[in-house]
C-alpha cells in the first residue's frame, strides 16, 4: 500500500515516523519568542550581569556584602537541588520496573524519615536567617569614609563643618538607626528622578551645584543618597554599587556606596516610567578628592555663567518687547 496506510510487512503507519512540524500559531509564536530571548541574551551579555550573581566590582562594601549573601544562598540552594535530584535519579534507576521482577514494596509512611527531613528543612531556614542578619547590618548601615577621602580632607582642613541635620534619616530600610560615625564622615547627594533623566544636587549649597545623568563623586568617601522623584515612580540602580532604590514623588528613600578606585559605573532606571524609559540612564564617575573639588569649582562656575547669560537674554528680550 502507499499513502498514509500501513506499510506492508511492517504493520505501522510510515507517516507517524516523519518529523513533526509546528502546526499551531501559538506554538510558532512560543518558539520564535524563545529564540529571540536567547539571541538577545547572547548578543547583550551585560543583561546577564555576573551570570549567577549580582554585579559588583566598584569596591563598595554594601555591594560586596550583597553579592556574598546571594552566593551563600545560591550555593546552599544548588547543594539541596543536587541532593534531591540525586536521590530521585538513584531511586528511578535502582527501583525501576523490571520485566519478571517482584512488585515493589508499598510504603505508607516513615515517621523517622518525615521528622528528619522536616528538621533538616527547618535547620536550613535557621542558617539562612542567621547568615542574613549577620550581613544585613553592613549592607544597611553606611561605613565611614576611608583616610584620604574627600570628607576626611575637609575635616583636616577645617572646611567640612557639621552636616545639615536630617531627623529621622533612614537608609535602605525602614525604622533604621542613624548612620554610624560623625555626620561629616559622609558626603550626602540629593538624587531626583525626572522623565527621563536624573538630577543630582551637591553639598554644601545644594541649589548652586548640580548635574544631570552623570554623578561625580570622590573616591574613598562614603556617599549617601537622598532619592526622590518629581513626576512618576523611577528606580535608581547602579548594579556594581549595590541594590536598587525607588524614587517616588513625595517620599525620600536612602542608600549609600563607597568607591575605592576611580572609574565610571553605569546604570539604568529600573522602573518603567514612560515612553523614554530606555533612555533614562545614570552614571557614577569616581575621581580623586582633588579632582572632585576642582570639578565642583568648575561646575559652579558654569552654572553661574549660564544663569547670567539667561538673565541677560531675558532682559534683552524684555527691552525689545515680545
PDB file of N, CA, C and O in Angstrom, residues 162-190:
ATOM      1  N   UNK A 162      29.772  70.647  60.319  1.00  0.00           N
ATOM      2  CA  UNK A 162      28.774  69.615  60.535  1.00  0.00           C
ATOM      3  C   UNK A 162      27.802  69.546  59.383  1.00  0.00           C
ATOM      4  O   UNK A 162      27.462  70.558  58.782  1.00  0.00           O
ATOM      5  N   UNK A 163      27.372  68.358  59.082  1.00  0.00           N
ATOM      6  CA  UNK A 163      26.382  68.185  58.019  1.00  0.00           C
ATOM      7  C   UNK A 163      25.048  68.699  58.496  1.00  0.00           C
ATOM      8  O   UNK A 163      24.754  68.705  59.699  1.00  0.00           O
ATOM      9  N   UNK A 164      24.164  69.142  57.572  1.00  0.00           N
ATOM     10  CA  UNK A 164      22.853  69.619  57.980  1.00  0.00           C
ATOM     11  C   UNK A 164      22.061  68.521  58.657  1.00  0.00           C
ATOM     12  O   UNK A 164      22.146  67.356  58.294  1.00  0.00           O
ATOM     13  N   UNK A 165      21.303  68.924  59.663  1.00  0.00           N
ATOM     14  CA  UNK A 165      20.524  67.953  60.425  1.00  0.00           C
ATOM     15  C   UNK A 165      19.392  67.396  59.580  1.00  0.00           C
ATOM     16  O   UNK A 165      18.698  68.125  58.899  1.00  0.00           O
ATOM     17  N   UNK A 166      19.249  66.066  59.628  1.00  0.00           N
ATOM     18  CA  UNK A 166      18.176  65.402  58.876  1.00  0.00           C
ATOM     19  C   UNK A 166      17.506  64.408  59.813  1.00  0.00           C
ATOM     20  O   UNK A 166      17.857  63.242  59.866  1.00  0.00           O
ATOM     21  N   UNK A 167      16.558  64.873  60.610  1.00  0.00           N
ATOM     22  CA  UNK A 167      15.951  63.996  61.603  1.00  0.00           C
ATOM     23  C   UNK A 167      15.228  62.838  60.939  1.00  0.00           C
ATOM     24  O   UNK A 167      14.633  62.970  59.875  1.00  0.00           O
ATOM     25  N   UNK A 168      15.300  61.688  61.624  1.00  0.00           N
ATOM     26  CA  UNK A 168      14.586  60.518  61.132  1.00  0.00           C
ATOM     27  C   UNK A 168      15.195  59.897  59.898  1.00  0.00           C
ATOM     28  O   UNK A 168      14.537  59.182  59.167  1.00  0.00           O
ATOM     29  N   UNK A 169      16.496  60.166  59.635  1.00  0.00           N
ATOM     30  CA  UNK A 169      17.142  59.654  58.434  1.00  0.00           C
ATOM     31  C   UNK A 169      17.167  58.128  58.462  1.00  0.00           C
ATOM     32  O   UNK A 169      17.471  57.512  59.470  1.00  0.00           O
ATOM     33  N   UNK A 170      16.840  57.518  57.342  1.00  0.00           N
ATOM     34  CA  UNK A 170      16.840  56.067  57.238  1.00  0.00           C
ATOM     35  C   UNK A 170      17.590  55.675  55.982  1.00  0.00           C
ATOM     36  O   UNK A 170      17.581  56.402  54.993  1.00  0.00           O
ATOM     37  N   UNK A 171      18.227  54.522  56.007  1.00  0.00           N
ATOM     38  CA  UNK A 171      18.992  54.060  54.868  1.00  0.00           C
ATOM     39  C   UNK A 171      18.547  52.658  54.478  1.00  0.00           C
ATOM     40  O   UNK A 171      18.655  51.720  55.261  1.00  0.00           O
ATOM     41  N   UNK A 172      18.036  52.515  53.264  1.00  0.00           N
ATOM     42  CA  UNK A 172      17.774  51.221  52.649  1.00  0.00           C
ATOM     43  C   UNK A 172      16.751  50.374  53.394  1.00  0.00           C
ATOM     44  O   UNK A 172      16.469  49.266  53.002  1.00  0.00           O
ATOM     45  N   UNK A 173      16.213  50.840  54.479  1.00  0.00           N
ATOM     46  CA  UNK A 173      15.212  50.076  55.221  1.00  0.00           C
ATOM     47  C   UNK A 173      14.469  51.017  56.153  1.00  0.00           C
ATOM     48  O   UNK A 173      14.947  52.098  56.481  1.00  0.00           O
ATOM     49  N   UNK A 174      13.303  50.591  56.565  1.00  0.00           N
ATOM     50  CA  UNK A 174      12.512  51.401  57.477  1.00  0.00           C
ATOM     51  C   UNK A 174      12.969  51.202  58.917  1.00  0.00           C
ATOM     52  O   UNK A 174      13.543  50.176  59.273  1.00  0.00           O
ATOM     53  N   UNK A 175      12.684  52.197  59.740  1.00  0.00           N
ATOM     54  CA  UNK A 175      12.967  52.121  61.176  1.00  0.00           C
ATOM     55  C   UNK A 175      14.436  51.794  61.454  1.00  0.00           C
ATOM     56  O   UNK A 175      14.764  51.004  62.321  1.00  0.00           O
ATOM     57  N   UNK A 176      15.320  52.406  60.721  1.00  0.00           N
ATOM     58  CA  UNK A 176      16.734  52.134  60.898  1.00  0.00           C
ATOM     59  C   UNK A 176      17.392  53.257  61.676  1.00  0.00           C
ATOM     60  O   UNK A 176      16.982  54.405  61.600  1.00  0.00           O
ATOM     61  N   UNK A 177      18.442  52.921  62.383  1.00  0.00           N
ATOM     62  CA  UNK A 177      19.149  53.913  63.180  1.00  0.00           C
ATOM     63  C   UNK A 177      19.945  54.858  62.292  1.00  0.00           C
ATOM     64  O   UNK A 177      20.155  54.604  61.115  1.00  0.00           O
ATOM     65  N   UNK A 178      20.423  55.942  62.913  1.00  0.00           N
ATOM     66  CA  UNK A 178      21.253  56.896  62.189  1.00  0.00           C
ATOM     67  C   UNK A 178      22.515  56.214  61.668  1.00  0.00           C
ATOM     68  O   UNK A 178      22.986  55.216  62.224  1.00  0.00           O
ATOM     69  N   UNK A 179      23.047  56.768  60.593  1.00  0.00           N
ATOM     70  CA  UNK A 179      24.297  56.234  60.059  1.00  0.00           C
ATOM     71  C   UNK A 179      25.386  56.334  61.118  1.00  0.00           C
ATOM     72  O   UNK A 179      25.440  57.294  61.872  1.00  0.00           O
ATOM     73  N   UNK A 180      26.285  55.323  61.208  1.00  0.00           N
ATOM     74  CA  UNK A 180      27.308  55.338  62.261  1.00  0.00           C
ATOM     75  C   UNK A 180      28.341  56.421  62.016  1.00  0.00           C
ATOM     76  O   UNK A 180      28.580  56.855  60.895  1.00  0.00           O
ATOM     77  N   UNK A 181      28.968  56.855  63.094  1.00  0.00           N
ATOM     78  CA  UNK A 181      30.051  57.828  62.988  1.00  0.00           C
ATOM     79  C   UNK A 181      29.543  59.252  62.913  1.00  0.00           C
ATOM     80  O   UNK A 181      28.350  59.511  62.785  1.00  0.00           O
ATOM     81  N   UNK A 182      30.466  60.211  63.007  1.00  0.00           N
ATOM     82  CA  UNK A 182      30.082  61.618  62.908  1.00  0.00           C
ATOM     83  C   UNK A 182      29.428  61.916  61.570  1.00  0.00           C
ATOM     84  O   UNK A 182      29.723  61.287  60.555  1.00  0.00           O
ATOM     85  N   UNK A 183      28.527  62.906  61.577  1.00  0.00           N
ATOM     86  CA  UNK A 183      27.781  63.209  60.361  1.00  0.00           C
ATOM     87  C   UNK A 183      28.686  63.639  59.225  1.00  0.00           C
ATOM     88  O   UNK A 183      28.383  63.422  58.056  1.00  0.00           O
ATOM     89  N   UNK A 184      29.819  64.268  59.536  1.00  0.00           N
ATOM     90  CA  UNK A 184      30.664  64.775  58.463  1.00  0.00           C
ATOM     91  C   UNK A 184      31.632  63.726  57.915  1.00  0.00           C
ATOM     92  O   UNK A 184      32.618  64.051  57.271  1.00  0.00           O
ATOM     93  N   UNK A 185      31.383  62.454  58.190  1.00  0.00           N
ATOM     94  CA  UNK A 185      32.156  61.391  57.548  1.00  0.00           C
ATOM     95  C   UNK A 185      31.474  60.900  56.289  1.00  0.00           C
ATOM     96  O   UNK A 185      31.967  59.986  55.637  1.00  0.00           O
ATOM     97  N   UNK A 186      30.322  61.464  55.947  1.00  0.00           N
ATOM     98  CA  UNK A 186      29.590  61.068  54.749  1.00  0.00           C
ATOM     99  C   UNK A 186      29.350  62.282  53.860  1.00  0.00           C
ATOM    100  O   UNK A 186      29.133  63.395  54.337  1.00  0.00           O
ATOM    101  N   UNK A 187      29.382  62.043  52.559  1.00  0.00           N
ATOM    102  CA  UNK A 187      29.045  63.072  51.586  1.00  0.00           C
ATOM    103  C   UNK A 187      27.627  62.799  51.100  1.00  0.00           C
ATOM    104  O   UNK A 187      27.371  61.755  50.501  1.00  0.00           O
ATOM    105  N   UNK A 188      26.693  63.708  51.377  1.00  0.00           N
ATOM    106  CA  UNK A 188      25.300  63.496  51.028  1.00  0.00           C
ATOM    107  C   UNK A 188      24.954  64.192  49.717  1.00  0.00           C
ATOM    108  O   UNK A 188      25.197  65.386  49.562  1.00  0.00           O
ATOM    109  N   UNK A 189      24.382  63.445  48.774  1.00  0.00           N
ATOM    110  CA  UNK A 189      23.964  63.978  47.477  1.00  0.00           C
ATOM    111  C   UNK A 189      22.478  63.700  47.309  1.00  0.00           C
ATOM    112  O   UNK A 189      22.001  62.602  47.619  1.00  0.00           O
ATOM    113  N   UNK A 190      21.755  64.689  46.822  1.00  0.00           N
ATOM    114  CA  UNK A 190      20.314  64.538  46.606  1.00  0.00           C
ATOM    115  C   UNK A 190      20.069  64.127  45.150  1.00  0.00           C
ATOM    116  O   UNK A 190      20.570  64.762  44.219  1.00  0.00           O
TER     117      UNK A 190
END
